Amino acid sequence: MILARYADGRAAIARDAQVELGPDALTIQVGEQNHVWTYADLRRADDGAGRIMLKRKPDTGERLMLEQSSDLESTAPDLFKPRAFGIEGRAVVGSLIASAWGIAAAFLVGIPLAAAPIAEVIPERQRNQIADISWSQVNAFTDYCDDSDEAARILNDVAYRMMENSNVARRDDIWITIVDAPFPNAFALPDYSIIVTDDLIEMAESPDEVTGVIAHEIAHIEHNHVMKNIIRNVGAGVFFDIVFGGAGAGQAIAIASVNLTGLRYSRDDETDADVRGFEYMDAAGIDTGGVARLFTRFTEMAEEQGGGDIPTLLSSHPASAERAATARARSRPGLAPSINEADWRVVRAACSDEPIPVPAPIEIPAQGQTPREGANPNAAPAPTSPTPPLEGGAGKPESPGPMPKPAHPKAVAPRIGGLPSLGRAS
Amino acid sequence: MTLEAAPTQAFAHSGKLGNVLGLAFKNAGLTLATLTLYRFWARTAMRRRLWSRVWVMGDPLEYTGSAWELFRGFLISLPCFFLPAIFIFYIAPLMMDPVTATWLAIGFYIIANPLIAAARYLMRRYQLSRTRWRGIRFGLAGSSARYAFASFGWTILQTLSLGWYTPAARMNRAKLMWDNARFGDQPFQFIDDGESPQQGMWWPFAMGWFGSILSLFVAYFIVFMIAFAAGLGEYISQGAESSEQAAMIFVGIGVASFVLGLLLMTLAWAPYNAAAMNRIASLIELDGARFKLKAKTFSLFGVTLAGWLITIFSLTLLAPVAGFLQVRYVINRLEVTGAPKFAEIGQSIVPEGTSGEGLGDAFDLDMGVGVV
Ligand SMILES: [Zn+2]
């Protein structure tokens, strides 16, 4: 016989009661009434720290409160196990851990897999919206060179020749722009623009090196790597935000993915672009030996620099001895250079170094032009650098392919503005 | 296991910091291990523990909610809240023109305000319906939409009045909430005692309002005085040795001033918060019984500060401990005059509801316990 208090679940009072413990059930005597509760149907309504409170399952609102526990514990030991308190078992915790990491894995594996088909169906308008963000970055970190039209035309001609020979479906939408930037790099944007920096051209020792880089970027566009990459990053960002429930971290990842510094392709995509780029070159009769030499030089540079975080072709396209070897293996020495000597001089002269007149940093007098009226008289007359014989586009050579129509107005006249260029490194 | 005896006061919280801390650590570990999926179980376990330590007239409260209910609520809020949010914050900025995307985000923030109020109401309804005393359920009647829109209106008034409508808004919200609260079939009432509901709150509020503006200036002044005493003046007159070092010093001064400013601001608002809590408690009535809370400025400041420090230094993982400190503070300072006729209070007729509190989870309203 145990003294207890009983609440009937119908009024907010507890009455004194006596409890008799049987083998399978307890009997509660309240006044004249008896209630029989089977142990198997009982749960704990307390937390195990003070007096015992029992309830029935399903809950009738009835409560039985006992001060003493040792007799009950020996008769109904199950009522003292965590389960009786509603504490989840190891199985629940285990399956929660398993499903959490399972979902995480599915997301991290599934998003990259789904990226390719999703990238295929993104409409042009949306692609151009994303490209706007990329372009604002390009404009912030680089300067447009107003003397590069002819050089860009030459590069576009070579590119078109390669794309026509390999039947690249997007060849009429791809447009190359040369920009003035303090780092050697080339990148493909979501609107099928390709940006080549003047520093890349400057460090190239032969036209085939630049052509090889362009071929690689075209392959990134042909195989939709740009959009795939963005979708992968947005997916990862969404995942992080849902998991960690915070606004910001994941969103930052997603936004960063459309930034230039975030333009990092997967290793597979890089290999894919390498191979496809070599195919273009083979088909157009261009030697891949130049690319091999460029990669070798990059590898040496990377070793010298010890891996700084300057945004170069090194960081977005990790150069490796392996890639150089692949290019060398396909090399067919003896082919004519992809750009003839005269054109190559024009390309080399694009955005070439000049002392930038301090008061007018945007208006750089074009190479070989007479200083414009009103331009800073202190600006030194164009020094060094050979004057291109084909000044102002006069007497341009026969172009091997039709001039492709620019896909986007921006591609012809990249927005000037944004931040002034970082000082030239060289 | 040592058994605790029932306290003799009408209201008492018998929770021990060590006991709560142990559970909080276990919850934090499992929450990390499950990439936060365990949070529903963690929250349920913590509430069960905290409720069971609240003693009312010799009997403890009981939390009957289950983690699966919370989990279900989360699954419901996933398509209703998370998917639109993902679209607005991830897809729209990339895919739509910037103006539309920005308007979408602004619209989201505007809608979020009443939505958060509704979520608060629904969360309170869920928690009350899962709270029992002597087997009798609490409840919250009324419409969450009505609360949301009213609350939104008061928020606008608060903004337009540069904060000065806040005491009235706080009492309006308390009234709407408590007038709809039930114990069993007995409604709580937020009574009109003949005085203004904000009575006694204006001076503390004015102190908080002006004090918090003053706090930042005072904080900067104090930090600069300390910095100069430590030789900042000489350092400047010598000419900074490296600009990086100088920048570090000034960032340090900025951070120190900001932290000190926040601290002073909390102190400045403590009298108002204590006054508001005491006033709200004094206007609550249940079947003739009246309540009295004795919150005091400095003790409340201490509890708030301790909660903050625990929350910040545990990266919010131990936030429930902060909630525990506040609940314990309130319960231990609560008194009742008069007794309801408990024998006549029957079981609740407000439906229990099954929605959980998915929306509250989405907005991260409840850092673990849902403080009064
Ligand atoms: Zn690449």
PDB file of C-alpha atoms in Angstrom, chain A residues 5 7 9-14 44-51 53 55 59-63 65 67 69 85-88 92-93 96-97 99-101 103-104 122 125-127 129-130 133 227 230 234 237-239 241-245 250-251 254-255 257-258, chain B residues 1-6 19 26 30 32-39 41 45 48-50 52-53 55 57-64 68 71 74 78 82 86 88-91 93-98 132-136 183 342-347 362 364:
ATOM      1  CA  ARG A   5      -2.403  11.647  -4.975  1.00  0.00           C
ATOM      2  CA  ALA A   7      -5.967  13.812 -10.390  1.00  0.00           C
ATOM      3  CA  GLY A   9      -8.048  14.888 -15.597  1.00  0.00           C
ATOM      4  CA  ARG A  10     -11.418  16.601 -15.323  1.00  0.00           C
ATOM      5  CA  ALA A  11     -10.711  19.121 -12.567  1.00  0.00           C
ATOM      6  CA  ALA A  12      -7.523  20.822 -11.452  1.00  0.00           C
ATOM      7  CA  ILE A  13      -7.348  19.141  -8.094  1.00  0.00           C
ATOM      8  CA  ALA A  14      -5.483  16.119  -6.794  1.00  0.00           C
ATOM      9  CA  ARG A  44       6.123   8.908 -16.775  1.00  0.00           C
ATOM     10  CA  ALA A  45       4.895  12.498 -16.630  1.00  0.00           C
ATOM     11  CA  ASP A  46       7.808  13.638 -14.455  1.00  0.00           C
ATOM     12  CA  ASP A  47      11.440  14.064 -15.392  1.00  0.00           C
ATOM     13  CA  GLY A  48      12.923  11.581 -12.965  1.00  0.00           C
ATOM     14  CA  ALA A  49      14.257  14.181 -10.582  1.00  0.00           C
ATOM     15  CA  GLY A  50      11.608  14.330  -7.901  1.00  0.00           C
ATOM     16  CA  ARG A  51       8.438  12.508  -7.165  1.00  0.00           C
ATOM     17  CA  MET A  53       4.052  11.121 -11.755  1.00  0.00           C
ATOM     18  CA  LYS A  55       0.035   8.974 -16.822  1.00  0.00           C
ATOM     19  CA  ASP A  59      -3.279  10.391 -22.302  1.00  0.00           C
ATOM     20  CA  THR A  60      -6.585  10.677 -20.437  1.00  0.00           C
ATOM     21  CA  GLY A  61      -5.430  13.667 -18.393  1.00  0.00           C
ATOM     22  CA  GLU A  62      -5.366  11.467 -15.294  1.00  0.00           C
ATOM     23  CA  ARG A  63      -2.241  11.716 -13.153  1.00  0.00           C
ATOM     24  CA  MET A  65       1.622  11.209  -8.021  1.00  0.00           C
ATOM     25  CA  GLU A  67       6.427  10.069  -3.306  1.00  0.00           C
ATOM     26  CA  SER A  69       9.601   4.595  -5.668  1.00  0.00           C
ATOM     27  CA  PHE A  85      10.021   9.271 -19.977  1.00  0.00           C
ATOM     28  CA  GLY A  86       9.643   9.729 -23.730  1.00  0.00           C
ATOM     29  CA  ILE A  87      13.396   9.985 -24.245  1.00  0.00           C
ATOM     30  CA  GLU A  88      14.282   8.868 -27.742  1.00  0.00           C
ATOM     31  CA  VAL A  92      16.224   7.340 -33.357  1.00  0.00           C
ATOM     32  CA  VAL A  93      19.485   9.190 -32.738  1.00  0.00           C
ATOM     33  CA  LEU A  96      18.879  10.927 -37.460  1.00  0.00           C
ATOM     34  CA  ILE A  97      22.656  11.031 -37.791  1.00  0.00           C
ATOM     35  CA  SER A  99      19.778  10.530 -42.554  1.00  0.00           C
ATOM     36  CA  ALA A 100      21.389  13.922 -41.924  1.00  0.00           C
ATOM     37  CA  TRP A 101      24.652  12.836 -43.483  1.00  0.00           C
ATOM     38  CA  ILE A 103      20.870  13.979 -47.170  1.00  0.00           C
ATOM     39  CA  ALA A 104      24.101  15.967 -47.090  1.00  0.00           C
ATOM     40  CA  ILE A 122      18.429  27.894 -68.414  1.00  0.00           C
ATOM     41  CA  ARG A 125      17.644  35.948 -70.714  1.00  0.00           C
ATOM     42  CA  GLN A 126      18.494  34.448 -67.320  1.00  0.00           C
ATOM     43  CA  ARG A 127      21.986  33.584 -68.515  1.00  0.00           C
ATOM     44  CA  GLN A 129      21.255  38.357 -66.072  1.00  0.00           C
ATOM     45  CA  ILE A 130      23.937  36.259 -64.447  1.00  0.00           C
ATOM     46  CA  ILE A 133      27.014  40.278 -62.463  1.00  0.00           C
ATOM     47  CA  MET A 227      26.544  27.525 -65.946  1.00  0.00           C
ATOM     48  CA  ILE A 230      27.295  28.381 -61.017  1.00  0.00           C
ATOM     49  CA  VAL A 234      24.227  27.918 -55.708  1.00  0.00           C
ATOM     50  CA  GLY A 237      24.969  27.576 -50.828  1.00  0.00           C
ATOM     51  CA  VAL A 238      21.309  26.622 -50.429  1.00  0.00           C
ATOM     52  CA  PHE A 239      22.355  23.430 -48.705  1.00  0.00           C
ATOM     53  CA  ASP A 241      21.942  27.739 -45.403  1.00  0.00           C
ATOM     54  CA  ILE A 242      19.297  25.120 -44.748  1.00  0.00           C
ATOM     55  CA  VAL A 243      21.628  23.008 -42.651  1.00  0.00           C
ATOM     56  CA  PHE A 244      23.030  25.799 -40.551  1.00  0.00           C
ATOM     57  CA  GLY A 245      19.801  27.778 -40.638  1.00  0.00           C
ATOM     58  CA  GLY A 250      25.457  29.960 -48.013  1.00  0.00           C
ATOM     59  CA  GLN A 251      24.217  32.993 -49.877  1.00  0.00           C
ATOM     60  CA  ALA A 254      26.274  31.336 -54.137  1.00  0.00           C
ATOM     61  CA  ILE A 255      27.000  34.962 -54.967  1.00  0.00           C
ATOM     62  CA  SER A 257      30.223  31.655 -57.587  1.00  0.00           C
ATOM     63  CA  VAL A 258      29.367  34.244 -60.208  1.00  0.00           C
TER      64      VAL A 258
ATOM     65  CA  MET B   1      19.391   9.816  -8.109  1.00  0.00           C
ATOM     66  CA  THR B   2      18.569  12.235  -5.354  1.00  0.00           C
ATOM     67  CA  LEU B   3      14.941  13.097  -5.041  1.00  0.00           C
ATOM     68  CA  GLU B   4      13.916  16.682  -4.694  1.00  0.00           C
ATOM     69  CA  ALA B   5      11.105  17.603  -2.383  1.00  0.00           C
ATOM     70  CA  ALA B   6       8.277  19.791  -3.569  1.00  0.00           C
ATOM     71  CA  ASN B  19      21.665  19.702 -14.417  1.00  0.00           C
ATOM     72  CA  LYS B  26      24.400  16.591 -24.807  1.00  0.00           C
ATOM     73  CA  LEU B  30      23.932  15.666 -31.040  1.00  0.00           C
ATOM     74  CA  LEU B  32      26.122  19.154 -34.450  1.00  0.00           C
ATOM     75  CA  ALA B  33      26.421  15.449 -35.207  1.00  0.00           C
ATOM     76  CA  THR B  34      23.063  15.497 -37.026  1.00  0.00           C
ATOM     77  CA  LEU B  35      23.730  18.731 -38.925  1.00  0.00           C
ATOM     78  CA  THR B  36      21.052  20.370 -36.723  1.00  0.00           C
ATOM     79  CA  LEU B  37      18.372  17.754 -37.459  1.00  0.00           C
ATOM     80  CA  TYR B  38      18.382  16.801 -33.763  1.00  0.00           C
ATOM     81  CA  ARG B  39      17.243  20.287 -32.756  1.00  0.00           C
ATOM     82  CA  TRP B  41      14.535  16.436 -30.000  1.00  0.00           C
ATOM     83  CA  ALA B  45      14.088  17.290 -23.981  1.00  0.00           C
ATOM     84  CA  ARG B  48      10.535  18.618 -20.536  1.00  0.00           C
ATOM     85  CA  ARG B  49      13.329  19.224 -18.065  1.00  0.00           C
ATOM     86  CA  LEU B  50      12.618  22.921 -17.490  1.00  0.00           C
ATOM     87  CA  SER B  52       9.198  19.673 -14.686  1.00  0.00           C
ATOM     88  CA  ARG B  53      11.241  21.962 -12.412  1.00  0.00           C
ATOM     89  CA  TRP B  55       6.419  24.009  -9.163  1.00  0.00           C
ATOM     90  CA  MET B  57       1.310  25.230  -5.456  1.00  0.00           C
ATOM     91  CA  GLY B  58       3.052  21.977  -4.739  1.00  0.00           C
ATOM     92  CA  ASP B  59       2.668  20.334  -8.148  1.00  0.00           C
ATOM     93  CA  PRO B  60       5.075  20.542 -11.099  1.00  0.00           C
ATOM     94  CA  LEU B  61       4.280  21.564 -14.647  1.00  0.00           C
ATOM     95  CA  GLU B  62       4.538  18.928 -17.296  1.00  0.00           C
ATOM     96  CA  TYR B  63       5.566  19.281 -20.943  1.00  0.00           C
ATOM     97  CA  THR B  64       3.790  16.760 -23.141  1.00  0.00           C
ATOM     98  CA  TRP B  68       7.983  14.394 -33.963  1.00  0.00           C
ATOM     99  CA  PHE B  71       9.689  17.863 -36.878  1.00  0.00           C
ATOM    100  CA  PHE B  74       9.338  21.922 -39.810  1.00  0.00           C
ATOM    101  CA  LEU B  78       9.730  23.797 -45.645  1.00  0.00           C
ATOM    102  CA  PHE B  82      11.989  27.890 -47.097  1.00  0.00           C
ATOM    103  CA  ILE B  86      15.443  30.226 -51.341  1.00  0.00           C
ATOM    104  CA  ILE B  88      14.048  35.178 -53.291  1.00  0.00           C
ATOM    105  CA  PHE B  89      17.541  35.066 -51.851  1.00  0.00           C
ATOM    106  CA  TYR B  90      19.318  32.714 -54.262  1.00  0.00           C
ATOM    107  CA  ILE B  91      17.576  32.394 -57.553  1.00  0.00           C
ATOM    108  CA  PRO B  93      19.369  37.838 -57.527  1.00  0.00           C
ATOM    109  CA  LEU B  94      20.984  35.720 -60.238  1.00  0.00           C
ATOM    110  CA  MET B  95      18.117  35.214 -62.622  1.00  0.00           C
ATOM    111  CA  MET B  96      15.960  38.309 -62.457  1.00  0.00           C
ATOM    112  CA  ASP B  97      16.741  41.885 -63.132  1.00  0.00           C
ATOM    113  CA  PRO B  98      18.224  43.589 -60.075  1.00  0.00           C
ATOM    114  CA  ARG B 132      -0.229  20.514 -18.135  1.00  0.00           C
ATOM    115  CA  TRP B 133      -0.627  20.987 -14.444  1.00  0.00           C
ATOM    116  CA  ARG B 134      -2.389  18.300 -12.438  1.00  0.00           C
ATOM    117  CA  GLY B 135      -3.232  16.777 -15.798  1.00  0.00           C
ATOM    118  CA  ILE B 136      -5.130  19.891 -16.938  1.00  0.00           C
ATOM    119  CA  PHE B 183      -5.959  27.080 -18.011  1.00  0.00           C
ATOM    120  CA  PHE B 342      -9.327  24.609  -8.829  1.00  0.00           C
ATOM    121  CA  ALA B 343     -12.042  22.065  -8.186  1.00  0.00           C
ATOM    122  CA  GLU B 344     -14.223  23.984 -10.625  1.00  0.00           C
ATOM    123  CA  ILE B 345     -11.622  24.350 -13.343  1.00  0.00           C
ATOM    124  CA  GLY B 346     -12.266  21.613 -15.877  1.00  0.00           C
ATOM    125  CA  GLN B 347     -10.247  20.188 -18.702  1.00  0.00           C
ATOM    126  CA  ALA B 362      11.999  28.872 -39.531  1.00  0.00           C
ATOM    127  CA  ASP B 364      14.656  30.863 -35.243  1.00  0.00           C
TER     128      ASP B 364
END
